[in-house]
Amino acid sequence: MTIVHHGNRGWLPAVLLAAVAAWGLMGSAAWAALAPGYLRCEFRQNPLGIDVTQPRLSWELQSAQRAEKQTAYQIRVASSLERLLSGRVDLWDSGRVASSGTAHLVYAGRPLASGDRAWWQVRVWDRGGRASTYSPPALWSMGLLKPSDWKASWISLENSAEPDAQKHVLPPSPFLRKAFTLPKPVRRAVLYASALGLYEMHINGLRVGGDQFTPGWTDYRKRVYYNTYDVTRYLSQGRNALGAVLGDGWAVGYVGLGGRERYGVGRPRLLAQLQVIFTDGTTQTVGTDRTWRATEGPIREGDLLMGEVYDAARELRGWDTPGGSDAGWQPVTVHASWSGAVEAYPGVTVRKEMELAPKSVKEPKPGAFVFDLGQNMVGWARLKVKGPAGTRVQLRFAEMLNPDGTIYTTNLRGARCTDAYLCKGGAVETWEPRFTFHGFRYVELTGYPGRPGRDAVTGVVLTSAAPRSGSFTCSSPLVNQIQHNVEWGQRGNFLEVPTDCPQRDERLGWMGDAQIFVRTACDNRDVSAFFTKWMVDVEDAQRDGAFTDVSPAVAGGQGTAAWADAGIVIPWTLYQVYGDTRVLQRHYAAMDRYIRFMEEHSSNLLRPAEGYGDWLSINANTPTDVLATAYFAYSTDLMSRIATALGKSDDASRYSDLFDRIKEAFNRAYVSPDGRIKGDTQTCYVLALHMGLLPKELESKALDYLVADIEAKGWHLSTGFVGTGYLNPTLSRFGRTDVAYRLLNQTTFPSWGFSVNQGATTIWERWDGWTPERGFQDPGMNSFNHYSFGAVDQWIYGTVAGIDTDPQTPGFRHILIRPQPGGGLTHASAAYRSIRGLISSSWRVTGKGFDLAVSIPPNTTATVSVPASPTAKVLEGGKPAERAPGLRYLGRKEGVALYEAGSGSYRFQVR
Ligand code: BGC
């Protein structure tokens, strides 16, 4: 495959090259013609075991031509790869459909049954009516669609030992096994697995798949997910063995702010079903049932918050192989049923993403070795050790150091975050945990036999493995570090749900944080499937119409302004970014209930003065009634747009009428005739401007108050979680990008740059998490990896690099490219892989003028705003831009020359 920049490769900024190379688009022959690729089903590549019976199919287009379009497509789907490739299509042939659609095409073929496989490919017709070849094939398979498909039962080891001699607080992890015979050669085998708790499946001595913390976190009382694996290659005719290790996870273990056993389950349970098809077409099913045996093994404790303790001397040799023995193992307990529905996992599993080698090892106290990984990360440490049997090496984790170089753990609160490894003795032993994770930069080893080398510890980074979608770089090391910190905040905190923080005893799906960050999250990664899954948790948590503060709902209240509103803001954002209307439909009734809840819980359309307000703002208390009423208006406005998108015009006008009335009430109650808003904080003005709450004539006043306040504070922000996300976008929208850049470049407290100057490698929870004068903030709440303030990234992509979707045509069908250089930057580049393909914008201030390179995928158009003074010449590829193929000149206004661009790559030069 080629890239749109073909021929200009030498000029491409490194960031784009890296992004493009990582996506595998480079290196083979150029494609002049339009070609479809990167096929996805329900947002995922080759998903197995889905239970969406009318899945949506999407692809990307590539072409080296300008202004290329798809005029038609044809999808074909077959039950086997052979059938598909030989054209004997038996599930669906869409025929030639005249359409420019490339995203969310709904499967309309033969109804699919449990376990069915669907191989598919697509071809497209270009602008000139020429057909492409068929794309490389892709696959999806169906899961178990009917409850009666499950022959397996939930099983557990109930009578596992009480805490053992070493006084462990938590019960050990059970190991389970079942040996069985397959009488005939195997054609295909599929494993479906779930747990209340966490599971790791093994077959014949091998671990199945590379996912961690499956089956993820839900409100288990309502639903629990299973994962599907093709395990054909693990099995063969004859004796085979299935094994499972279970961890406590969210279902059984400690969950933020509330102890253990939050779902009424005392020991983890397993549900697994292996479905084998023999070469002669007959089948065999092996499921969890009373014939399984269980025992305790080396994992003496495994808890997400507390850590893992592993006694290697207790390892069970060959436990997961057919030859292994289960003599002395115990019978399992079979549970008749579980209240929650068992459904296919719709999200993005947690996986190992990378490894970090320590930068240094120090010994601040005799026998305590502190490894610095150079990066605040989330995951665990792999340990390498050689020591006598029984040697107990303890690992503790921290984000920061005390002044004496020892690790600072006070901010972890009740999370013990301690692992331990007991050597079996002899050769070098390598160990890593599986049922815990930590947020840390530093690892402390104690009890290590001798002096550890630097390679005694490796940082293993975990994340919900959503594909990277964006990258950004510019001429400012400070801004690049901010971008880096935001990306790492997302990497660490997008772990099954969007968590507030990864280190202390919290790690919850805080809704306010997530809604403020969601657009930034979309810029950095393709979080479509991740949020599709989480929105189910959000709706499951809803109570009496109110969305909760935290989803899954294990802490916090409900109906809190700016937190509960995630229930509307997130689906709306997914629609904007991915053009997904199904997520709007699915949650429409729940969103409507929430609007009604707010209506009922307001007096004269003003919301009560309650809630977290503009959480962690700096000496600037935005009144909670002002903030809550603003959000009431905002969510209602979004609802009216959502109703419009779904074609519900009556609802749309009802909501827009309600919005007008809330706005009126807001102005009457909180806005004085001179435009001052009650509270008079930066966030008051930011909210009112961003949410369109003021009469037009007061907007410029509000802007002036906002800027004056920033100036009076020495060009500092005072905003908290809520205001910060909208601050720079609002300044830019109202013409004060200069002020936004001042804030971005600021390095004294409070600012993003302040934490960077203190050595931050992730975004901090508080603007003053640590200061040279006062040291650490209140350890009761002081995370160094909290992404909320990182929401500025949305402005970095959307305004500095200047890539955005046109709100009128969601899903990047029509793109806005409008970089606004400033802040002393001499260049900035971003690449963003949208649902419709790769978009890039890269600018540079040169001795001769200003250069802007832009590319947009086939089948999209863009309005490109090229910064240019009224007298400057704008060239494209060295010739007057007005005459460039693919461009239509729209005119000049307010310092920019405007062009309507068809797909392709453009190099503008302003001279
Ligand atoms: C969490 C936040 C959350 C807040 C709500 C904190 O404990 O860490 O991120 O939004 O509570 O007040």
mmCIF file of C-alpha atoms in Angstrom, residues 305-434:
data_model
loop_
_atom_site.group_PDB
_atom_site.id
_atom_site.type_symbol
_atom_site.label_atom_id
_atom_site.label_comp_id
_atom_site.label_asym_id
_atom_site.label_seq_id
_atom_site.Cartn_x
_atom_site.Cartn_y
_atom_site.Cartn_z
ATOM 1 C CA LEU A 305 -5.191 -2.917 44.348
ATOM 2 C CA MET A 306 -3.154 -4.898 46.841
ATOM 3 C CA GLY A 307 -0.705 -6.774 44.661
ATOM 4 C CA GLU A 308 0.364 -10.333 44.047
ATOM 5 C CA VAL A 309 2.317 -12.814 46.134
ATOM 6 C CA TYR A 310 3.875 -15.770 44.342
ATOM 7 C CA ASP A 311 5.502 -18.747 46.000
ATOM 8 C CA ALA A 312 7.431 -20.483 43.242
ATOM 9 C CA ALA A 313 8.001 -23.555 45.392
ATOM 10 C CA ARG A 314 4.296 -24.273 45.064
ATOM 11 C CA GLU A 315 4.253 -24.286 41.280
ATOM 12 C CA LEU A 316 2.134 -27.106 39.841
ATOM 13 C CA ARG A 317 4.190 -28.989 37.301
ATOM 14 C CA GLY A 318 2.350 -29.885 34.140
ATOM 15 C CA TRP A 319 -0.962 -28.897 35.673
ATOM 16 C CA ASP A 320 -2.337 -27.728 32.317
ATOM 17 C CA THR A 321 -1.079 -30.659 30.239
ATOM 18 C CA PRO A 322 -2.831 -33.940 29.457
ATOM 19 C CA GLY A 323 -0.138 -35.853 31.322
ATOM 20 C CA GLY A 324 -0.392 -33.698 34.439
ATOM 21 C CA SER A 325 -1.940 -35.209 37.507
ATOM 22 C CA ASP A 326 -4.787 -33.865 39.574
ATOM 23 C CA ALA A 327 -4.296 -36.324 42.371
ATOM 24 C CA GLY A 328 -5.101 -34.510 45.576
ATOM 25 C CA TRP A 329 -7.050 -31.802 43.749
ATOM 26 C CA GLN A 330 -10.511 -31.008 45.028
ATOM 27 C CA PRO A 331 -13.918 -31.255 43.426
ATOM 28 C CA VAL A 332 -15.343 -27.940 42.267
ATOM 29 C CA THR A 333 -18.576 -26.311 43.355
ATOM 30 C CA VAL A 334 -21.125 -25.941 40.556
ATOM 31 C CA HIS A 335 -23.390 -22.886 40.679
ATOM 32 C CA ALA A 336 -26.836 -23.335 39.243
ATOM 33 C CA SER A 337 -26.959 -19.906 37.605
ATOM 34 C CA TRP A 338 -25.861 -16.301 37.799
ATOM 35 C CA SER A 339 -28.166 -13.299 37.662
ATOM 36 C CA GLY A 340 -26.231 -11.373 35.019
ATOM 37 C CA ALA A 341 -26.641 -12.033 31.302
ATOM 38 C CA VAL A 342 -23.601 -13.643 29.665
ATOM 39 C CA GLU A 343 -22.746 -11.551 26.609
ATOM 40 C CA ALA A 344 -19.986 -11.161 24.039
ATOM 41 C CA TYR A 345 -17.243 -8.695 24.965
ATOM 42 C CA PRO A 346 -17.746 -5.615 22.797
ATOM 43 C CA GLY A 347 -14.695 -3.621 23.869
ATOM 44 C CA VAL A 348 -10.938 -3.556 23.679
ATOM 45 C CA THR A 349 -9.100 -6.015 25.880
ATOM 46 C CA VAL A 350 -6.164 -5.034 28.048
ATOM 47 C CA ARG A 351 -2.817 -6.113 26.619
ATOM 48 C CA LYS A 352 0.881 -5.588 27.157
ATOM 49 C CA GLU A 353 1.851 -2.655 24.978
ATOM 50 C CA MET A 354 5.551 -2.186 25.623
ATOM 51 C CA GLU A 355 8.361 -2.708 28.076
ATOM 52 C CA LEU A 356 10.555 -0.162 29.809
ATOM 53 C CA ALA A 357 14.102 -0.764 30.972
ATOM 54 C CA PRO A 358 15.224 1.068 34.116
ATOM 55 C CA LYS A 359 17.275 4.218 33.670
ATOM 56 C CA SER A 360 19.022 3.826 37.011
ATOM 57 C CA VAL A 361 19.190 1.826 40.251
ATOM 58 C CA LYS A 362 20.000 3.436 43.587
ATOM 59 C CA GLU A 363 20.187 2.204 47.157
ATOM 60 C CA PRO A 364 18.853 5.041 49.316
ATOM 61 C CA LYS A 365 18.609 2.723 52.350
ATOM 62 C CA PRO A 366 20.677 -0.409 52.920
ATOM 63 C CA GLY A 367 18.982 -3.290 51.147
ATOM 64 C CA ALA A 368 16.296 -1.148 49.464
ATOM 65 C CA PHE A 369 17.064 -0.823 45.769
ATOM 66 C CA VAL A 370 15.086 1.776 43.843
ATOM 67 C CA PHE A 371 14.763 1.380 40.071
ATOM 68 C CA ASP A 372 13.771 4.412 38.022
ATOM 69 C CA LEU A 373 11.913 3.547 34.814
ATOM 70 C CA GLY A 374 12.024 7.176 33.695
ATOM 71 C CA GLN A 375 8.296 7.192 32.991
ATOM 72 C CA ASN A 376 5.196 7.106 35.169
ATOM 73 C CA MET A 377 3.486 4.022 33.778
ATOM 74 C CA VAL A 378 0.765 1.497 34.459
ATOM 75 C CA GLY A 379 1.261 -2.232 34.526
ATOM 76 C CA TRP A 380 3.682 -4.297 36.534
ATOM 77 C CA ALA A 381 7.327 -5.190 36.921
ATOM 78 C CA ARG A 382 8.963 -8.347 35.656
ATOM 79 C CA LEU A 383 11.515 -9.609 38.154
ATOM 80 C CA LYS A 384 14.722 -11.494 37.452
ATOM 81 C CA VAL A 385 16.361 -13.091 40.438
ATOM 82 C CA LYS A 386 18.667 -15.928 41.441
ATOM 83 C CA GLY A 387 18.534 -16.922 45.064
ATOM 84 C CA PRO A 388 18.217 -19.770 47.524
ATOM 85 C CA ALA A 389 14.825 -21.457 47.835
ATOM 86 C CA GLY A 390 12.421 -19.464 49.978
ATOM 87 C CA THR A 391 14.157 -16.104 49.411
ATOM 88 C CA ARG A 392 11.391 -13.503 49.549
ATOM 89 C CA VAL A 393 11.879 -10.533 47.237
ATOM 90 C CA GLN A 394 9.406 -7.747 47.816
ATOM 91 C CA LEU A 395 8.438 -5.187 45.177
ATOM 92 C CA ARG A 396 6.838 -1.881 46.059
ATOM 93 C CA PHE A 397 5.795 0.793 43.608
ATOM 94 C CA ALA A 398 5.658 4.579 43.607
ATOM 95 C CA GLU A 399 5.179 7.517 41.301
ATOM 96 C CA MET A 400 7.517 9.832 43.185
ATOM 97 C CA LEU A 401 10.485 9.797 45.551
ATOM 98 C CA ASN A 402 10.927 11.314 48.984
ATOM 99 C CA PRO A 403 13.714 13.857 49.297
ATOM 100 C CA ASP A 404 15.991 11.088 50.664
ATOM 101 C CA GLY A 405 15.497 8.999 47.538
ATOM 102 C CA THR A 406 13.183 6.416 49.117
ATOM 103 C CA ILE A 407 9.851 5.792 47.430
ATOM 104 C CA TYR A 408 6.871 8.014 48.232
ATOM 105 C CA THR A 409 3.808 5.818 48.788
ATOM 106 C CA THR A 410 1.576 7.887 51.068
ATOM 107 C CA ASN A 411 -0.617 8.968 48.137
ATOM 108 C CA LEU A 412 -1.517 5.345 47.415
ATOM 109 C CA ARG A 413 -3.817 5.473 50.453
ATOM 110 C CA GLY A 414 -5.335 2.046 51.105
ATOM 111 C CA ALA A 415 -3.830 0.360 48.050
ATOM 112 C CA ARG A 416 -1.031 -1.857 49.323
ATOM 113 C CA CYS A 417 0.555 -2.087 45.867
ATOM 114 C CA THR A 418 3.083 -4.645 46.992
ATOM 115 C CA ASP A 419 4.133 -7.798 45.186
ATOM 116 C CA ALA A 420 6.347 -10.536 46.535
ATOM 117 C CA TYR A 421 8.176 -13.413 44.942
ATOM 118 C CA LEU A 422 9.448 -16.433 46.850
ATOM 119 C CA CYS A 423 12.251 -18.176 44.977
ATOM 120 C CA LYS A 424 12.213 -21.868 44.298
ATOM 121 C CA GLY A 425 15.998 -21.783 44.234
ATOM 122 C CA GLY A 426 18.579 -22.886 41.691
ATOM 123 C CA ALA A 427 18.722 -21.176 38.319
ATOM 124 C CA VAL A 428 17.757 -17.630 37.401
ATOM 125 C CA GLU A 429 14.025 -17.168 37.921
ATOM 126 C CA THR A 430 11.857 -14.727 35.979
ATOM 127 C CA TRP A 431 8.433 -13.789 37.224
ATOM 128 C CA GLU A 432 5.683 -11.311 36.536
ATOM 129 C CA PRO A 433 2.239 -11.115 38.125
ATOM 130 C CA ARG A 434 -1.066 -11.423 36.256
#
